[in-house]
Short mmCIF file of C-alpha atoms in Angstrom, two decimals:
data_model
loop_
_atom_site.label_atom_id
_atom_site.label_comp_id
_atom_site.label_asym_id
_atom_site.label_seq_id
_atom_site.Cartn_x
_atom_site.Cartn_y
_atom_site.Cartn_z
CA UNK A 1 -88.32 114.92 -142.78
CA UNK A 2 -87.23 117.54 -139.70
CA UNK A 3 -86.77 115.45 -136.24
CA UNK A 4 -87.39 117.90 -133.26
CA UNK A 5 -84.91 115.92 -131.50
CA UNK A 6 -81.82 116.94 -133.76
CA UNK A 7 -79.42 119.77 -133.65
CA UNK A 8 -76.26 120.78 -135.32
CA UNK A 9 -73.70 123.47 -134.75
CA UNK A 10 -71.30 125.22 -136.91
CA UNK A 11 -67.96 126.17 -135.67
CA UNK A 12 -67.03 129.15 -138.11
CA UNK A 13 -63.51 130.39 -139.38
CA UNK A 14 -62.53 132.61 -142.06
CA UNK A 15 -61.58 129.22 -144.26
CA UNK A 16 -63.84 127.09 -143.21
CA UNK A 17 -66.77 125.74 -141.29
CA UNK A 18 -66.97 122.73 -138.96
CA UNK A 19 -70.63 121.00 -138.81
CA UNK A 20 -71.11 118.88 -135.87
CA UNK A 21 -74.67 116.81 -134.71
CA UNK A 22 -76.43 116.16 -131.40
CA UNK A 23 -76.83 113.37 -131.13
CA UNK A 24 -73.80 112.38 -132.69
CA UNK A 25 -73.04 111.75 -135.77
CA UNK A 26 -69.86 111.94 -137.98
CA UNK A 27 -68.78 115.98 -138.13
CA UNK A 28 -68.80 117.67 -141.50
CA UNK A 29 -65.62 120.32 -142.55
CA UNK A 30 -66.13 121.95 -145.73
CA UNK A 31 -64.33 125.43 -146.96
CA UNK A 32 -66.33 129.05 -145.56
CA UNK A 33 -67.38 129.83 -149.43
CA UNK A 34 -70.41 129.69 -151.48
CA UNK A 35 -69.76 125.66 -152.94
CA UNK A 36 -68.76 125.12 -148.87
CA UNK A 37 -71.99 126.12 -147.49
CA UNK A 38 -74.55 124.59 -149.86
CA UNK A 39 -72.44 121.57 -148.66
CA UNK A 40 -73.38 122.18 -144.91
CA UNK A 41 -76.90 123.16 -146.68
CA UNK A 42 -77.74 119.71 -148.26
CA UNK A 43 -76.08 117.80 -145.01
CA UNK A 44 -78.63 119.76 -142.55
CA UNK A 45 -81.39 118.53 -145.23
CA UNK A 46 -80.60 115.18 -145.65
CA UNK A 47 -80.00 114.71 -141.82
CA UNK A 48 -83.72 116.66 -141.38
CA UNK A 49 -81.67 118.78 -138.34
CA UNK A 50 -84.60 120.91 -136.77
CA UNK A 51 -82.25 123.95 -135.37
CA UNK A 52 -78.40 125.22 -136.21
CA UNK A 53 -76.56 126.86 -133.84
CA UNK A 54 -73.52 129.30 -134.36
CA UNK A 55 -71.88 131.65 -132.76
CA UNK A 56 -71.70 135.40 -132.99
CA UNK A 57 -68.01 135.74 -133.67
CA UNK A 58 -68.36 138.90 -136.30
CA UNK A 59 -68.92 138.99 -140.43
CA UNK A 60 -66.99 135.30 -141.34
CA UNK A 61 -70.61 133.59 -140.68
CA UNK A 62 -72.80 136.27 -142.53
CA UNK A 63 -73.31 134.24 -145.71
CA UNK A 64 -73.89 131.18 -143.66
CA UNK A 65 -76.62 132.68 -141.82
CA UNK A 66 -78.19 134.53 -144.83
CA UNK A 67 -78.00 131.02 -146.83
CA UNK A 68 -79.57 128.93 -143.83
CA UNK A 69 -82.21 131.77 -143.47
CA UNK A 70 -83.21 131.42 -147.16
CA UNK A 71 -83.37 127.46 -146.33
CA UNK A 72 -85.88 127.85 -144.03
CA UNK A 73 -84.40 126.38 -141.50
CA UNK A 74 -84.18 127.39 -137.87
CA UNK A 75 -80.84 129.68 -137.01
CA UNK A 76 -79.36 130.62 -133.50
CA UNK A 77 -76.60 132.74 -133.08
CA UNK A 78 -75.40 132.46 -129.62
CA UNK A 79 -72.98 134.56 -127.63
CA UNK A 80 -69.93 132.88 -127.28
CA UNK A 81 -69.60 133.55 -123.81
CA UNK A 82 -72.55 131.17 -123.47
CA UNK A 83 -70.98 128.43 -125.07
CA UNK A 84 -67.72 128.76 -123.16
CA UNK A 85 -69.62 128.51 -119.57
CA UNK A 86 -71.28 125.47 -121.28
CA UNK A 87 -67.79 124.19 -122.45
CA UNK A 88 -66.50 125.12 -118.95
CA UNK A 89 -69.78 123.38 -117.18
CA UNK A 90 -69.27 119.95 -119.29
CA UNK A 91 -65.21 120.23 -118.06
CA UNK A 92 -63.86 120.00 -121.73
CA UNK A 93 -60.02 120.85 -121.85
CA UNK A 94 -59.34 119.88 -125.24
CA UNK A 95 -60.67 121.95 -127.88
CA UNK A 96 -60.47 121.61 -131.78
CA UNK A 97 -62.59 123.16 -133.99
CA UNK A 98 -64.65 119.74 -134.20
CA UNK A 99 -64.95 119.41 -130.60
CA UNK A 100 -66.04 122.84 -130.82
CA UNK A 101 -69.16 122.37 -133.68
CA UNK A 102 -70.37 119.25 -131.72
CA UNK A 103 -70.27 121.28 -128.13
CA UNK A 104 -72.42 124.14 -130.01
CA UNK A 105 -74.79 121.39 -131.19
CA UNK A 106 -75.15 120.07 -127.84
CA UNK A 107 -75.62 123.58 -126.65
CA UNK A 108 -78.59 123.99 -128.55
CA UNK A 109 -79.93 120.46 -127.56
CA UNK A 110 -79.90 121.63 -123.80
CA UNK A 111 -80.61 125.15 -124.35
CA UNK A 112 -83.28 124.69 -126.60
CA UNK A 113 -86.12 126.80 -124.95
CA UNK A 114 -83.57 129.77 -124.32
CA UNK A 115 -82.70 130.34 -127.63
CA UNK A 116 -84.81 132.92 -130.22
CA UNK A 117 -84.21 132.17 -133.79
CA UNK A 118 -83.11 134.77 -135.98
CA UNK A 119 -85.87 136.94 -137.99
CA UNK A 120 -86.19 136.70 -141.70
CA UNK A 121 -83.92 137.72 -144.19
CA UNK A 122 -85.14 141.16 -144.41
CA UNK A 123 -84.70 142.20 -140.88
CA UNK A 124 -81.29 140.74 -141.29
CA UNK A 125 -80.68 143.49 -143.99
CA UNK A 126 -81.73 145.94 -141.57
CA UNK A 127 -79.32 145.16 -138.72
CA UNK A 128 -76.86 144.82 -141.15
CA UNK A 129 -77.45 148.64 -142.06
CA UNK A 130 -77.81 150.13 -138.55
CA UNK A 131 -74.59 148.47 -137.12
CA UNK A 132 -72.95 150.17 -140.70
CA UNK A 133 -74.54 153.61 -139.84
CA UNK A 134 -73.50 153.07 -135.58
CA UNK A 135 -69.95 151.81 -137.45
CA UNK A 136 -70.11 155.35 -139.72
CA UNK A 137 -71.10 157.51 -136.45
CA UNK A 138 -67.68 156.09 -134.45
CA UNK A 139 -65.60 156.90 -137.48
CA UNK A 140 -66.75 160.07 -137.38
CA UNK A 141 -66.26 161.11 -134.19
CA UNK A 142 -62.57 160.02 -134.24
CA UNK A 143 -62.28 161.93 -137.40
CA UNK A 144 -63.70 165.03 -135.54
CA UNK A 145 -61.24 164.17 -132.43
CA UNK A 146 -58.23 163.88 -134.56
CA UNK A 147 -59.34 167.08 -136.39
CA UNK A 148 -59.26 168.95 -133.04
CA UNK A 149 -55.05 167.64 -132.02
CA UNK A 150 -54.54 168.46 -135.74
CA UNK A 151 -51.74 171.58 -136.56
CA UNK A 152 -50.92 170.97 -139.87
CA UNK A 153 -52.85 172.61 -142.66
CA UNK A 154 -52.78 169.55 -144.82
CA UNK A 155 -54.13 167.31 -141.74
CA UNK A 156 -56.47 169.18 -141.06
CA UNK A 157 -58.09 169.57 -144.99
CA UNK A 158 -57.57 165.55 -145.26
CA UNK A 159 -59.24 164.88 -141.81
CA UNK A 160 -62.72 167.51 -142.20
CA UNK A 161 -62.59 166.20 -146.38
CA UNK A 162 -62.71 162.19 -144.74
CA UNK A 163 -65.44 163.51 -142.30
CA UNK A 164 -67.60 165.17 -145.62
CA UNK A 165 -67.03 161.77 -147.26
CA UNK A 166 -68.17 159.67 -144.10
CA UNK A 167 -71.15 161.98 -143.87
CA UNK A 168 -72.11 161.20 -146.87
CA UNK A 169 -71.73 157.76 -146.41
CA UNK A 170 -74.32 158.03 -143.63
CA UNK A 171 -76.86 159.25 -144.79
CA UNK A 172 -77.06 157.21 -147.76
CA UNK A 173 -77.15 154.55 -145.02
CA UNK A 174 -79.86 156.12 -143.12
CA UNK A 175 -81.64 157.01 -146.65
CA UNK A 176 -81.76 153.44 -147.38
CA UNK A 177 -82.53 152.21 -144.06
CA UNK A 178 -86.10 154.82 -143.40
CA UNK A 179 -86.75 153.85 -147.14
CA UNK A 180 -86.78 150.00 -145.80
CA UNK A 181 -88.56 150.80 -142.61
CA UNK A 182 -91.41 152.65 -144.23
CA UNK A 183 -92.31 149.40 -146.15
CA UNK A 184 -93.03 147.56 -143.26
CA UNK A 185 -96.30 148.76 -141.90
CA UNK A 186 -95.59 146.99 -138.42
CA UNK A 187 -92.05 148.64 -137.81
CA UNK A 188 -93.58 152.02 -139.19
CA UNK A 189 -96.21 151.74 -136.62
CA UNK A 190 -93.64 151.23 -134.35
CA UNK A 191 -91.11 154.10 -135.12
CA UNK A 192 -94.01 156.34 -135.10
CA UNK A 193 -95.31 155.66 -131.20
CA UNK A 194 -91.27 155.72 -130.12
CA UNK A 195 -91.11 159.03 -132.42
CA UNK A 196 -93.95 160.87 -129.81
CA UNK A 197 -91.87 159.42 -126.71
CA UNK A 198 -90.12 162.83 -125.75
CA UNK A 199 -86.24 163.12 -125.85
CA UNK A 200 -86.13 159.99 -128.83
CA UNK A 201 -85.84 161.56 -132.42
CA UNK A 202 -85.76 159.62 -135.97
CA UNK A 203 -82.26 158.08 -135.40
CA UNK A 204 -83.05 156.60 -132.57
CA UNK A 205 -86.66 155.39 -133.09
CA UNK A 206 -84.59 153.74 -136.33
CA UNK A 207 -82.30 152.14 -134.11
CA UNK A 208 -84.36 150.69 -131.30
CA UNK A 209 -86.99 149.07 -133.92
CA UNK A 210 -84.61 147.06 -136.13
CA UNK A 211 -82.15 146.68 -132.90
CA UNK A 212 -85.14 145.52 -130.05
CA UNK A 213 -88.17 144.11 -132.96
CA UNK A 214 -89.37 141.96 -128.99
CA UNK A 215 -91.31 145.55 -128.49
CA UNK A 216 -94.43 144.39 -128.54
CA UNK A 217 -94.34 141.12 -127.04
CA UNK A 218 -92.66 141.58 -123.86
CA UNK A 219 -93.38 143.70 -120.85
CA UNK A 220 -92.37 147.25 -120.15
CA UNK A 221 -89.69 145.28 -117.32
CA UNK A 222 -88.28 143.27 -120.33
CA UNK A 223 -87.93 145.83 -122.31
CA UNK A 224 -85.97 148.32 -120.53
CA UNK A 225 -84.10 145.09 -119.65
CA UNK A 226 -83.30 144.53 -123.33
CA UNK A 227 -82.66 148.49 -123.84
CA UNK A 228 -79.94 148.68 -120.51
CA UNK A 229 -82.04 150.73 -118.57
CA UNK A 230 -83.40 148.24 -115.88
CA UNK A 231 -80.86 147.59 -112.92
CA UNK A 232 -79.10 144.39 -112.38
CA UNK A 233 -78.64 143.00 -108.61
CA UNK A 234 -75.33 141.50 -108.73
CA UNK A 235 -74.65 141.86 -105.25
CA UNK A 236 -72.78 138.55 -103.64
CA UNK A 237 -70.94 140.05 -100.06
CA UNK A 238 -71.86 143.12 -100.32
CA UNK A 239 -74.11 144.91 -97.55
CA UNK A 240 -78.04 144.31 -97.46
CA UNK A 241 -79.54 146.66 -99.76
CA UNK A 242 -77.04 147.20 -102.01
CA UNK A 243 -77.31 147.06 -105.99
CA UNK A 244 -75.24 147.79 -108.70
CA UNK A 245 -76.04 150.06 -111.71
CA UNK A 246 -77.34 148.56 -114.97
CA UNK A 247 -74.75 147.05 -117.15
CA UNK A 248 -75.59 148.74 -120.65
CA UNK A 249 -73.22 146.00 -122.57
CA UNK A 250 -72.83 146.70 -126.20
CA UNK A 251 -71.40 142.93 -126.41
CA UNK A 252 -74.50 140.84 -127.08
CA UNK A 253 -74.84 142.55 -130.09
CA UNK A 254 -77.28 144.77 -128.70
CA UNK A 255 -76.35 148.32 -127.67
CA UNK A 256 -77.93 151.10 -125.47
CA UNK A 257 -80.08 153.01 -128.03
CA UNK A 258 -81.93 154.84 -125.87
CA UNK A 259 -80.81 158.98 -124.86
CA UNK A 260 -77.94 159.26 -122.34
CA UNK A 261 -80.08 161.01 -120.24
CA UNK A 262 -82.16 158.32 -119.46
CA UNK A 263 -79.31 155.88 -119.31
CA UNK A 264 -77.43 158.02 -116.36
CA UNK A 265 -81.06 158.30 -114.76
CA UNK A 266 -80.89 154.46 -114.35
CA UNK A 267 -77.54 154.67 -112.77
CA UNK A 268 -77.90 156.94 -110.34
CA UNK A 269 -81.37 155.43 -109.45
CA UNK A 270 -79.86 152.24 -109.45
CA UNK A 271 -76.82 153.17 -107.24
CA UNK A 272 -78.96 153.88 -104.54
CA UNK A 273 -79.52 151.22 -101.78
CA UNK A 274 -83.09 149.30 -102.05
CA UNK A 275 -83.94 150.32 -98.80
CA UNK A 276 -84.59 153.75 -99.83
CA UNK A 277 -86.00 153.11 -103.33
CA UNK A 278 -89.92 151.72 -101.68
CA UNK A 279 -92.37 154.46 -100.90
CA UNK A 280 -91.99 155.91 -96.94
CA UNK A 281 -94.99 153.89 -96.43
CA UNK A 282 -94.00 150.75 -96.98
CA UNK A 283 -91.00 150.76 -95.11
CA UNK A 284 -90.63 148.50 -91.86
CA UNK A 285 -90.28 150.86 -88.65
CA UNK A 286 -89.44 150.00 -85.29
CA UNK A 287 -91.91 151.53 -82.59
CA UNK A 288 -88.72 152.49 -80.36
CA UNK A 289 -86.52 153.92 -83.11
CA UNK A 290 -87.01 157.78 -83.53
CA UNK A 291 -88.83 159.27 -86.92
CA UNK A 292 -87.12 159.70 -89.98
CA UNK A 293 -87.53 163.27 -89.91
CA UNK A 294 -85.79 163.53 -86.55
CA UNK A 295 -83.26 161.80 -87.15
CA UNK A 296 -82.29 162.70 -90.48
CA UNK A 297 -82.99 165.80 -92.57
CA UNK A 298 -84.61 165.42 -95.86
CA UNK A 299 -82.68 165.40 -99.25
CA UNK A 300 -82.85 168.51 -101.18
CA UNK A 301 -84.35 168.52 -104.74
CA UNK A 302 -80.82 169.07 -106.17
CA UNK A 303 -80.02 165.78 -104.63
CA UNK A 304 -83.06 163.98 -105.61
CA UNK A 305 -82.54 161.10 -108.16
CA UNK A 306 -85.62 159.47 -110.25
CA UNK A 307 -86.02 157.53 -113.36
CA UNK A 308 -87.51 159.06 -116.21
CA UNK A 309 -91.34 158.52 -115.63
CA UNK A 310 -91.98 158.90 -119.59
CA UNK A 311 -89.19 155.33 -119.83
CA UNK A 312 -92.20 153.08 -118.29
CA UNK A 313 -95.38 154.87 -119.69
CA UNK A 314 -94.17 154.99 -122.87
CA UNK A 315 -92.74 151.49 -123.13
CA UNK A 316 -96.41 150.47 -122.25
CA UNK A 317 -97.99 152.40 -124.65
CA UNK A 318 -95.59 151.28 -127.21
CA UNK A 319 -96.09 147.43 -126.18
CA UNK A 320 -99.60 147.98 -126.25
CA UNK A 321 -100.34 149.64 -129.69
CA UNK A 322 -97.93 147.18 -131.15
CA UNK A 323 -100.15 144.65 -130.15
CA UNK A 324 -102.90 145.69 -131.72
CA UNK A 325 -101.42 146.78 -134.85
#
C-alpha cells in the first residue's frame, strides 16, 4: 500500500546507490547494477514510498530511472543545485553519501508541490535521442573548427572523413527520432503548429517538443520562460529600472531551442531599463518637467529594439491548439 506521506531519495554513484527515507528509516546501499536496483526496487515496494527523488548528475542514474519508471512509481530528478541550497538551508556540514540519500528524501518531503515527475518511458527515449543528436551537432562543429587550423594533408582527410561519419551518425539519430515523433499524434500535432511559426524549421520543432512537452498547459509567459526567452529581474543595488537579460542556461537540462535571432531579440529588449519598455502613455509625467520630445530626440529605427511579435502569438496559438487536440 503507497503512503502519501513517504519519500525516499537515491544518492547515485557509478558503483553504487544509497537509498535513504523521510521519515526515517534505516538507509539502503546496494551496488549501481541491474541485481542492485531491483534491490532499491522491492525496498521502495515493500516500504509503499509514494515519490523517489534523485538527482540529475549525468548517465550513472539512467537505468535507475528507466527501472523506477517501468515500476510505476513516481520519479523526480532534481537539479543538484537545489539540493545543495537545501543542504546549505538545513546547515549540514558533514556529508556522506547516506547523509546525502536521506537529505534528497527530505527534499522531496518539503518540496513536494514543486517537483514534476518524469514522463513515461517513451518520452524518456526521446530525450535520450535529442541530447545524442545536440551531443552529434557539438562534435561536429569542433570537427569543422579543427578542420579549418588543419595544414597537414593527412589531418585534414581524417578530420572531414570523422565529420562524414558523425553526419551520418545524425541523421540516423534524427531518422529515428521523426520516425518516433510521428507515432504520437499529440507531439505530431504539436511539431506541426511550431513547424508554421516562421524562422523554426524541422530540427527545431523536434527539439522544443520532446525538450518543453509543458506546451500546452502553461501560458505563453511560462513558456518563453521555459524556452530562455522571457527576462529575469535580478536586480539587488542596482538603479530603479534596471533588468538584466534572460539567462538562457543550458544547465537544468533544458537548453535554448529556439532561433538565435529571437534569443538576441530578448537580450537587447531585456537590457533596456523598464522605464522605457511601457507604452508613452502610460508613463508618469510631471506637469513642470518639459515634453519628451523637447527634451530628447527620438531613437532612430536602426536603434530601435523589439521582441519578435510572432514569439507571443505563436506560443498562444500553439498552447491553444494543443489544448484542444
Amino acid at each position: 500500500m503507497i503512503d502519501a506521506s513517504l519519500s525516499a531519495g537515491v544518492d547515485v554513484g557509478s558503483t553504487w546507490l544509497d537509498l535513504g527515507f523521510h521519515p526515517f528509516a534505516k538507509p539502503i546501499r546496494a551496488r549501481n547494477s541491474e541485481a542492485g536496483i531491483e534491490t532499491i526496487i522491492a525496498a521502495l515496494r515493500e516500504r509503499g514510498v509514494a515519490k523517489v527523488a534523485l538527482e540529475a548528475i549525468g548517465g550513472y542514474g539512467r537505468k535507475l530511472v528507466a527501472a523506477l519508471i517501468e515500476a510505476d512509481l513516481n520519479v523526480f530528478v532534481v537539479n543538484p543545485r537545489r539540493i545543495k541550497a537545501f543542504r546549505d538551508a538545513e546547515g549540514l556540514i558533514a556529508k556522506t553519501d547516506k547523509l546525502d540519500a536521506g537529505l534528497i528524501a527530505r527534499f522531496a518531503h518539503a518540496m513536494a508541490h514543486e517537483l514534476r515527475p518524469l514522463p513515461d518511458a517513451e518520452q524518456a527515449v526521446l530525450k535520450a535521442l535529442s541530447t545524442r543528436r545536440r551531443q552529434l551537432t557539438e562534435s561536429i562543429a569542433i570537427e569543422k573548427t579543427r578542420l579549418k587550423q588543419a595544414f597537414d594533408p593527412l589531418i585534414v582527410e581524417s578530420c572531414r572523413e570523422m565529420i562524414a561519419i558523425l553526419e551520418d551518425k545524425r541523421r540516423l539519430i534524427e531518422a529515428d527520432l521523426d520516425r518516433r515523433i510521428d507515432a504520437q499524434d499529440r507531439m505530431a500535432r504539436r511539431r506541426a503548429i511550431l513547424s508554421s511559426i516562421p524562422g523554426v524549421g524541422a530540427h527545431i520543432s523536434a527539439l522544443v517538443v520532446v525538450e518543453m512537452p509543458e506546451l500546452g498547459a502553461i501560458d505563453r509567459k511560462a513558456a518563453a520562460s521555459l524556452a530562455g526567452l522571457a527576462p529575469i529581474p535580478r536586480n539587488p543595488g542596482f538603479p530603479a529600472g534596471a533588468t538584466p537579460s534572460p539567462r538562457v542556461d543550458p544547465a537544468c537540462g533544458r537548453p535554448s531551442p529556439w532561433p538565435r535571432s529571437w534569443q538576441r531579440a530578448a537580450i537587447r529588449n531585456s537590457s533596456k531599463p523598464i522605464s522605457t519598455c511601457a507604452p508613452p502613455e502610460n508613463r508618469p509625467r510631471s506637469p513642470s518637467s518639459p515634453s519628451r520630445a523637447a527634451s530628447s530626440p527620438s531613437p532612430t529605427p536602426s536603434s530601435a529594439t523589439t521582441f519578435p511579435s510572432t514569439t507571443h502569438a505563436s506560443l498562444d496559438e500553439l498552447n491553444t491548439v494543443a489544448c484542444m487536440s
